[in-house]
Coordinates of C-alpha atoms in Angstrom, one line a residue:
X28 CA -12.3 -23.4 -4.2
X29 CA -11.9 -21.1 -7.2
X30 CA -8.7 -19.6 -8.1
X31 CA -8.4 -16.0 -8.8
X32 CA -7.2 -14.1 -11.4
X33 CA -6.1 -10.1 -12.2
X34 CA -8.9 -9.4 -15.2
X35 CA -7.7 -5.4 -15.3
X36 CA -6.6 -2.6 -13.0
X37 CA -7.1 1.0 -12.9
X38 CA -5.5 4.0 -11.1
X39 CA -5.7 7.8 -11.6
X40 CA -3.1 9.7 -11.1
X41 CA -1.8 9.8 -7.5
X42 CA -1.6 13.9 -6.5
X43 CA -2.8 16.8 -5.5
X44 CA -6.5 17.2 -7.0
X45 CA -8.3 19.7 -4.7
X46 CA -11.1 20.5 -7.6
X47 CA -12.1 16.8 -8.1
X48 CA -14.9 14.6 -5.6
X49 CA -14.0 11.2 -4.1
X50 CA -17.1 9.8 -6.4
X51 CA -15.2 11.3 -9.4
X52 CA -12.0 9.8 -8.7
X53 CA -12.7 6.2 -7.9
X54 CA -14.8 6.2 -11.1
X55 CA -12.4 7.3 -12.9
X56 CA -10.0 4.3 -11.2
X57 CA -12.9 2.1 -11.9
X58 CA -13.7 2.6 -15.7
X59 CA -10.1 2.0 -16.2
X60 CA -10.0 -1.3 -14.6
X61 CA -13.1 -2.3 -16.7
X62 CA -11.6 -1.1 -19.9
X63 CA -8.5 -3.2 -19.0
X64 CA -10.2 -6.4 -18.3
X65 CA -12.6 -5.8 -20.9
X66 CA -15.4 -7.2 -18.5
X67 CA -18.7 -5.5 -19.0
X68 CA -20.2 -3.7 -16.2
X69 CA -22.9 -5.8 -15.6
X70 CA -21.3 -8.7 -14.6
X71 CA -20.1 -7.6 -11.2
X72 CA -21.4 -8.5 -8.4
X73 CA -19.7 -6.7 -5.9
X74 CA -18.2 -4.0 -5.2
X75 CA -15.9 -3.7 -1.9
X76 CA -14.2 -0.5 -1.6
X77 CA -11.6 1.0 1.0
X78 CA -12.3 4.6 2.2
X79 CA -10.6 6.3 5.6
X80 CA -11.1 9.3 5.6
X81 CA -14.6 10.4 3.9
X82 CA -16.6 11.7 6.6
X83 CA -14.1 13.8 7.6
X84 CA -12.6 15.0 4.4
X85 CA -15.8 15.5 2.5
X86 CA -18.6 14.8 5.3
X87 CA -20.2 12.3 3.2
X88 CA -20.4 8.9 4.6
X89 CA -22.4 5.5 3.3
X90 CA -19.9 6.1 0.4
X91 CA -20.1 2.3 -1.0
X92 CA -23.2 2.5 -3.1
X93 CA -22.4 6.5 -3.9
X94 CA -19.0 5.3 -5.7
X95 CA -20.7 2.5 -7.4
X96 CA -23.5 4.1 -9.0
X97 CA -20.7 7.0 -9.5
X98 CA -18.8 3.6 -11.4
X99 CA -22.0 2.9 -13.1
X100 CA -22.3 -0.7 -11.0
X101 CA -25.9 -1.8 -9.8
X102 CA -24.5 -4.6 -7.4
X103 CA -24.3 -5.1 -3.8
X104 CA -21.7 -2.4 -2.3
X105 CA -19.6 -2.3 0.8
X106 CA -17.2 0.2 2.0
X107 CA -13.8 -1.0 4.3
X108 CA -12.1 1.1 6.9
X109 CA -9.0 0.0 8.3
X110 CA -7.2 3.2 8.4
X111 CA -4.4 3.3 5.8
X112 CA -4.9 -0.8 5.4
X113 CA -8.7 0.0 4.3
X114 CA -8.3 -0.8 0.9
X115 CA -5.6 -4.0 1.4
X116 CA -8.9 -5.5 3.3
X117 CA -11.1 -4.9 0.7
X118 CA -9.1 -6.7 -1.6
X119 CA -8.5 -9.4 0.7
X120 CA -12.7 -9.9 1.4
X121 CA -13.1 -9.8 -2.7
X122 CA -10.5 -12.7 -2.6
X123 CA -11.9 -14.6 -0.4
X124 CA -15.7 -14.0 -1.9
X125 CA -14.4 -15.3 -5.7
X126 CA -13.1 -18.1 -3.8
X127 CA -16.1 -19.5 -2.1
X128 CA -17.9 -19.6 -5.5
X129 CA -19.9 -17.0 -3.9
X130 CA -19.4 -14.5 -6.9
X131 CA -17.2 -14.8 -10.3
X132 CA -16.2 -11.1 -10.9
X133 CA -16.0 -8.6 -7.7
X134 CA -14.4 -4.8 -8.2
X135 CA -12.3 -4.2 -5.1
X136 CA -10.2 -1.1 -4.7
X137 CA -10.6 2.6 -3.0
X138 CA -10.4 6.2 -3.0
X139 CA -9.5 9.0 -0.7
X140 CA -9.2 12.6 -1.2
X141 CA -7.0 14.9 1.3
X142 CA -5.7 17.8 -0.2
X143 CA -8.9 20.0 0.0
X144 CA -7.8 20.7 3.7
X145 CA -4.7 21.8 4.7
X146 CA -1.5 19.8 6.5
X147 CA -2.7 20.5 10.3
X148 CA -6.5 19.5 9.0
X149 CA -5.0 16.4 7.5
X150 CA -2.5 15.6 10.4
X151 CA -5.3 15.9 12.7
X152 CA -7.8 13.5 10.5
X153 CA -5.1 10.9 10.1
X154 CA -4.9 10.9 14.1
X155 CA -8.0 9.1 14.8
X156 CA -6.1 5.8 13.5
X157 CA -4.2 6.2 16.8
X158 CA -5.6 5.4 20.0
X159 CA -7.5 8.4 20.9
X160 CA -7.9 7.7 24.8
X161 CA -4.3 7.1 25.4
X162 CA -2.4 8.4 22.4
X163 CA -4.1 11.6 20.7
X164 CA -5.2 13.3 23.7
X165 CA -1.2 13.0 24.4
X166 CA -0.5 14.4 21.2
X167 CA 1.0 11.8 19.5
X168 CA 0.5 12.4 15.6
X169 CA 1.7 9.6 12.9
X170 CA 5.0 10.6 11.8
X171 CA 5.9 11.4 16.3
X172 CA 5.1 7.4 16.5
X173 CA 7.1 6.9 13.0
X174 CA 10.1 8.6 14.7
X175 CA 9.6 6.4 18.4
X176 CA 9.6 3.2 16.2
X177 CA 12.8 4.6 14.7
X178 CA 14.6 5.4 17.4
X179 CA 13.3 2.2 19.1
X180 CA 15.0 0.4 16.0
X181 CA 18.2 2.3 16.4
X182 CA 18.3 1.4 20.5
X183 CA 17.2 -2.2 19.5
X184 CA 19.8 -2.8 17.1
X185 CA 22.8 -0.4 18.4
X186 CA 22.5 2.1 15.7
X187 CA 23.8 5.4 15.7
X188 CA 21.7 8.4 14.7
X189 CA 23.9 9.2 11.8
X190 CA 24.2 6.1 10.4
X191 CA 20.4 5.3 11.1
X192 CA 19.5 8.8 9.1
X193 CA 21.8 8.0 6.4
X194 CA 20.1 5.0 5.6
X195 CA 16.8 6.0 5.8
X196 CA 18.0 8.7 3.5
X197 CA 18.6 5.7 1.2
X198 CA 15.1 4.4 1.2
X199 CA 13.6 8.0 0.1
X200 CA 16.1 8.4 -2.5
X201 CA 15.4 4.8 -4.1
X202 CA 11.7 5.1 -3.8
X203 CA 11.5 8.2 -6.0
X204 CA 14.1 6.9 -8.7
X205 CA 11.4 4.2 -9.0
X206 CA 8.9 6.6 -9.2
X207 CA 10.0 9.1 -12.2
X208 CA 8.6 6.5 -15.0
X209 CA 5.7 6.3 -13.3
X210 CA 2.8 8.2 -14.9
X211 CA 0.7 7.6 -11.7
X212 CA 3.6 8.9 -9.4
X213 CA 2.6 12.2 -7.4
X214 CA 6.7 13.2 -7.4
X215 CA 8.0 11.6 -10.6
X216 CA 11.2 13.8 -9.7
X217 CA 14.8 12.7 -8.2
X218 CA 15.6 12.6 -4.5
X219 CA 19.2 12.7 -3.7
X220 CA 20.6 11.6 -0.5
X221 CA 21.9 14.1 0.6
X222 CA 18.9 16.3 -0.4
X223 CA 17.1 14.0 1.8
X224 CA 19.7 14.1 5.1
X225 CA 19.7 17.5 4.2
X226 CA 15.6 18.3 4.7
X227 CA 14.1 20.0 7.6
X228 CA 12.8 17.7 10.6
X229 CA 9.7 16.5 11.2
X230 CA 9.7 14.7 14.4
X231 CA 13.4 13.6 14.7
X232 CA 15.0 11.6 13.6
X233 CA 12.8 11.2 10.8
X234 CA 13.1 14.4 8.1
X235 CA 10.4 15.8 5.3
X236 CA 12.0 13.5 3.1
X237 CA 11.6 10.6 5.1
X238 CA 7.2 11.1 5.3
X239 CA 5.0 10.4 2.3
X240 CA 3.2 13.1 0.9
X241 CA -0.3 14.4 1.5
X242 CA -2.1 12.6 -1.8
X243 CA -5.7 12.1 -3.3
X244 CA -6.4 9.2 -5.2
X245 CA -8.3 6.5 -6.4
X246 CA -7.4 2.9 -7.4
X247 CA -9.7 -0.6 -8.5
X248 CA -9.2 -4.4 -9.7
X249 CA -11.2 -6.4 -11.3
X250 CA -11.0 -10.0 -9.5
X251 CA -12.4 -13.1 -11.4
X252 CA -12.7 -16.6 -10.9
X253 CA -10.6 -18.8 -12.8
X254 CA -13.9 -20.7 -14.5
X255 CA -14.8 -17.4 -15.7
X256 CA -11.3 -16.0 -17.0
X257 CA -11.3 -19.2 -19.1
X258 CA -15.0 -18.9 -20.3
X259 CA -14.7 -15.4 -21.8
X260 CA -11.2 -15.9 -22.9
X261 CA -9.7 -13.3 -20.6
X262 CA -6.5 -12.1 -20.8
X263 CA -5.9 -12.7 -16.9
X264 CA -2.3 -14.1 -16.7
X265 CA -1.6 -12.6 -12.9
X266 CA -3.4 -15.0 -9.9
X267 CA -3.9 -13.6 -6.2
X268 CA -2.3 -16.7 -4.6
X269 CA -1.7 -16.2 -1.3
X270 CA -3.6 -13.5 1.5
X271 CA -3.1 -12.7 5.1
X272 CA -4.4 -10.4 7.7
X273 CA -2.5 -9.7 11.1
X274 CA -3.6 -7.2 13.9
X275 CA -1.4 -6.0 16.9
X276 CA -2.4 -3.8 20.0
X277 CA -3.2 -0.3 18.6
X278 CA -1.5 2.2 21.0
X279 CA 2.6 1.6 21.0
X280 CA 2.8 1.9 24.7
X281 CA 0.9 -1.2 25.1
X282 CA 3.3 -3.2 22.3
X283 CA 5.9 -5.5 23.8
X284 CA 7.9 -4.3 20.3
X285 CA 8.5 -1.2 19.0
X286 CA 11.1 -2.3 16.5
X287 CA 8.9 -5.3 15.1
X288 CA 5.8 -5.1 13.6
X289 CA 3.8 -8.9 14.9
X290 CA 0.6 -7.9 12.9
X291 CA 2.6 -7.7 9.3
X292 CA 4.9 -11.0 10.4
X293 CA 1.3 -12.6 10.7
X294 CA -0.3 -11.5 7.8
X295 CA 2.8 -12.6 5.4
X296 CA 2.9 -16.3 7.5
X297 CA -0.5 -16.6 6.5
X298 CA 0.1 -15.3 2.8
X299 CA 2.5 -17.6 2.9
X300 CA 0.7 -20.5 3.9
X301 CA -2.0 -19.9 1.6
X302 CA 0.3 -19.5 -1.5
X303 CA 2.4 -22.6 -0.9
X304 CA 5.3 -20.3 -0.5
X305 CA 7.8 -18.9 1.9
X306 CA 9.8 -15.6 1.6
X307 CA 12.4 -17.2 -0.8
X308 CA 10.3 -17.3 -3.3
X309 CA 9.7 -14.1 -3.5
X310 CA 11.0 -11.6 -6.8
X311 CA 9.5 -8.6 -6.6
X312 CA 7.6 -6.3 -3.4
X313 CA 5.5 -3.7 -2.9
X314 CA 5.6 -2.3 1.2
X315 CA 4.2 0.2 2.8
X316 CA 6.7 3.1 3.4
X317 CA 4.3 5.8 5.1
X318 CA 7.6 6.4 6.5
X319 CA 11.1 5.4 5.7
X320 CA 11.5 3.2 8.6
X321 CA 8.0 1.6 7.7
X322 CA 9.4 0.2 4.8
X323 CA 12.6 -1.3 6.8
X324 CA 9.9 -2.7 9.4
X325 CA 8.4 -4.5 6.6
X326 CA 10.6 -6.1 4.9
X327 CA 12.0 -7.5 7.6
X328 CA 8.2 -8.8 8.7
X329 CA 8.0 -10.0 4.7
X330 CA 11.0 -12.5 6.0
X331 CA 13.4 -10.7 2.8
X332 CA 15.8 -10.3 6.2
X333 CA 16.5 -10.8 10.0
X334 CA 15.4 -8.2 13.0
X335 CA 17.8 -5.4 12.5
X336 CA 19.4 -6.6 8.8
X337 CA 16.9 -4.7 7.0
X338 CA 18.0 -1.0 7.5
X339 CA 20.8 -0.9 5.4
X340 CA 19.1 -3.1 2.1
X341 CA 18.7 0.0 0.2
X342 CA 22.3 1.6 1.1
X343 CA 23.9 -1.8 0.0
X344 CA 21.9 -1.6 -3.0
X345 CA 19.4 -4.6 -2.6
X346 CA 16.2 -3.4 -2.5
X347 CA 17.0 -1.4 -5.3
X348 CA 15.7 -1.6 -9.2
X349 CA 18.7 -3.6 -10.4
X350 CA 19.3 -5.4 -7.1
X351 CA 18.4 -8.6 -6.2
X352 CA 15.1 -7.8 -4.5
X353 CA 14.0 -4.8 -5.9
X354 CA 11.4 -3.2 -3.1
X355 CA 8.7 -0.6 -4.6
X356 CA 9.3 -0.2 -7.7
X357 CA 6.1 2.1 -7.9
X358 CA 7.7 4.6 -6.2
X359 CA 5.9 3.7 -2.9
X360 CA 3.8 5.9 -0.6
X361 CA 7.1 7.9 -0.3
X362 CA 7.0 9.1 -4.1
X363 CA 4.5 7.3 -5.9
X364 CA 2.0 9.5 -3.6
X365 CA -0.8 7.9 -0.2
X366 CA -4.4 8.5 -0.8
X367 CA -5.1 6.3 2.6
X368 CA -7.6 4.7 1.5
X369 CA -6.5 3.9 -1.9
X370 CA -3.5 2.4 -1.7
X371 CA -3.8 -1.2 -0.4
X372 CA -5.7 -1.2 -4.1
X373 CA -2.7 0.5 -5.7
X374 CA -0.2 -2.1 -4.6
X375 CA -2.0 -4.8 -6.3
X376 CA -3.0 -3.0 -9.2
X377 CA 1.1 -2.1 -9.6
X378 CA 2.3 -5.3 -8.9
X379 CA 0.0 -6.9 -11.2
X380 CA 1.6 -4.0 -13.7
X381 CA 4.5 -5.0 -13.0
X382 CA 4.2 -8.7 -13.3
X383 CA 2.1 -8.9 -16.2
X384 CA 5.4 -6.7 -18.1
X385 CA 3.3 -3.5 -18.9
X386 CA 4.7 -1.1 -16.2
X387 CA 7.6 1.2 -16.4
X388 CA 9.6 -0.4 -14.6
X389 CA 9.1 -4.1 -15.8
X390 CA 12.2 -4.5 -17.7
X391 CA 14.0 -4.3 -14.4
X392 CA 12.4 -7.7 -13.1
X393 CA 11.8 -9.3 -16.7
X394 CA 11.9 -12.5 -15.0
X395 CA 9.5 -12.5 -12.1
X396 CA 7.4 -14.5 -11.0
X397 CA 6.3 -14.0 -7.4
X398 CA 5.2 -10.2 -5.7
X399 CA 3.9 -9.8 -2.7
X400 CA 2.4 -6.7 -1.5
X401 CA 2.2 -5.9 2.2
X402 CA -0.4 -2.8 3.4
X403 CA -0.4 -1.4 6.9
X404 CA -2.9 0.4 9.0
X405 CA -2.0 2.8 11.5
X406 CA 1.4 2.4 13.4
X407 CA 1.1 -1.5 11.6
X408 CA -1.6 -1.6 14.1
X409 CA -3.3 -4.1 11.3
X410 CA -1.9 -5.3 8.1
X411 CA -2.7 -7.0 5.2
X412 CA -0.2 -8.7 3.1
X413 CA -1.2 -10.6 -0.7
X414 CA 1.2 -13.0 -2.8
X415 CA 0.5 -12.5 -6.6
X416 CA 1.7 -15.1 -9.6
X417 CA 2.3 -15.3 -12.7
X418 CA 0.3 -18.7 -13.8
X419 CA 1.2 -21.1 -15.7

């Protein structure tokens, strides 16, 4: 089995971009990624890329082999939908393809544009990752199952409203301090806490401040065997060590938890497993904060901390830049922006930044050596969770 290395990454910049086409986005992603590996187009042989919401957004579907002859790629193409975890499973399947020798350089990312339709447009485009027989003909839109998880949390764990609010307040206000250095950030701006406790709500108890923003966006890595990292004398110093895929019943009614997410705690067991690892090991993560409570949900799931432990990380400082396991440095969904389809790519291509010492934020985890991303699909309906390495 091969190992597999981080050749180059390339994002655009996460944001509104009305004018621009899907095609022209995730080319743009993907040019980048082949300028920062400095492997020449020709030499991949696939090309496995996560898209949501295309059809709907754009009505163009059979968008694989569009975006790679938009990416100038003549290679077999294949496009991944797993709602928000699309592009987390196409990275996952490029994995596992460099591994079984079946191919030595494979471009895996995705793309999604959103913001040519309005919020009610969106909201109801992003519904169709529900259960539509037993959850959107009841009305139940993404950030209404956000806030039952929430207050399912808060019952769970005998939490107060206040006190739950407050330190979900925390999570939003860390996430965009992380995001103001980033250049790829859709709100490189600051986020007090108050500001946050202080926004209008959404679907209690969960605020404006406590939903990622409406984003388009495009993101791609290039993954290469080991055998042919050292045979062009690649500069590929970050490994994919570790990947794992869960899956949970999709409608929340059917869930024997609403306060734990099963399908994350089995993708990161696998991850796990497959990297040699367990949570300890861990420096550095990138989660999946569709909502504020998402990214409480997962680090708990990530095994960082205990059922119920987790709310409080980023009030107590923790999951912060200068704390001892900083948690989306990137900004995450919440600031750094959530082009659905794009951002299971994202979270490796910033963690591989990140590891590799050439992102903003670095210099806060100079010395790491283990990230793990986690990528979730729906209400964590499916999830995808990767362990990256610096190697030796």
């Amino acid at each position: 089995m091969s190992g597999v290395r981080v050749a180059g990454v390339g994002l655009t910049h996460f944001g509104s971009h009305p004018e621009r086409t899907g095609r022209d986005l995730f080319a743009e992603a993907a040019l980048s990624a082949k300028e920062d590996a400095g492997v020449p187009l020709d030499d991949v042989e696939q090309l496995n890329v996560g898209n949501f919401a295309g059809p709907l957004s754009e009505g163009q579907g059979h968008l694989a082999p569009l975006l790679g002859e938009a990416a100038g790629l003549s290679c077999p193409a294949t496009r991944y939908e797993e709602a928000c975890a699309s592009a987390g499973v196409a990275v996952r399947e490029a994995v596992r393809t460099v591994r079984s020798g079946e191919a030595d350089v494979v471009l895996a990312g995705g793309v999604e544009r959103m913001t040519n339709h309005d919020t009610p447009e969106v909201t109801e485009s992003l519904a169709i990752a529900a259960d539509e027989l037993f959850e959107v003909r009841a009305g139940v839109t993404f950030p209404a199952a956000y806030a039952l998880m929430a207050e399912a949390y808060a019952d769970s764990f005998g939490i107060d409203e206040a006190d739950l609010k407050t330190d979900l307040a925390n999570v939003a206000s860390k996430n965009h301090d992380n995001a103001i250095p980033n250049e790829y950030a859709q709100y490189q701006r600051e986020l007090t806490v108050e500001q946050a406790l202080d926004a209008p709500p959404v679907a209690e108890p969960l605020g404006l401040f406590d939903c990622c923003p409406i984003t388009d966006g495009a993101s791609a890595v290039l993954l290469v065997s080991e055998e042919y990292a050292a045979d062009h004398d690649l500069d590929a110093e970050v490994a994919v060590v570790g990947t794992g895929q869960g899956a949970d019943r999709m409608a929340l009614q059917d869930r024997e938890h609403l306060a734990r997410t099963p399908a994350a705690d089995d993708a990161a067991a696998m991850a796990y497993d497959d990297a040699g690892i367990d949570a300890d090991a861990v420096d550095v993560a990138e989660v999946h904060d569709c909502f504020t409570i998402a990214e409480v949900l997962a680090i708990e799931s990530l095994g960082f901390y205990d059922p119920g432990e987790g709310l409080g990380a980023a009030r107590r400082g923790e999951t912060r830049a200068d704390g001892d396991l900083p948690v989306n440095l990137s900004g995450g969904l919440k600031a750094k922006g959530h082009p659905v389809g794009a951002t299971g790519g994202s979270q490796i291509a910033e963690m591989a930044r990140i590891l590799r010492g050439d992102h903003p934020n670095s210099d806060k985890v100079a010395d790491a050596e283990v990230g793990v991303t986690h990528n979730a699909g729906g209400t964590v309906a499916s999830a995808v969770v990767h362990v990256l390495e610096v190697a030796e």
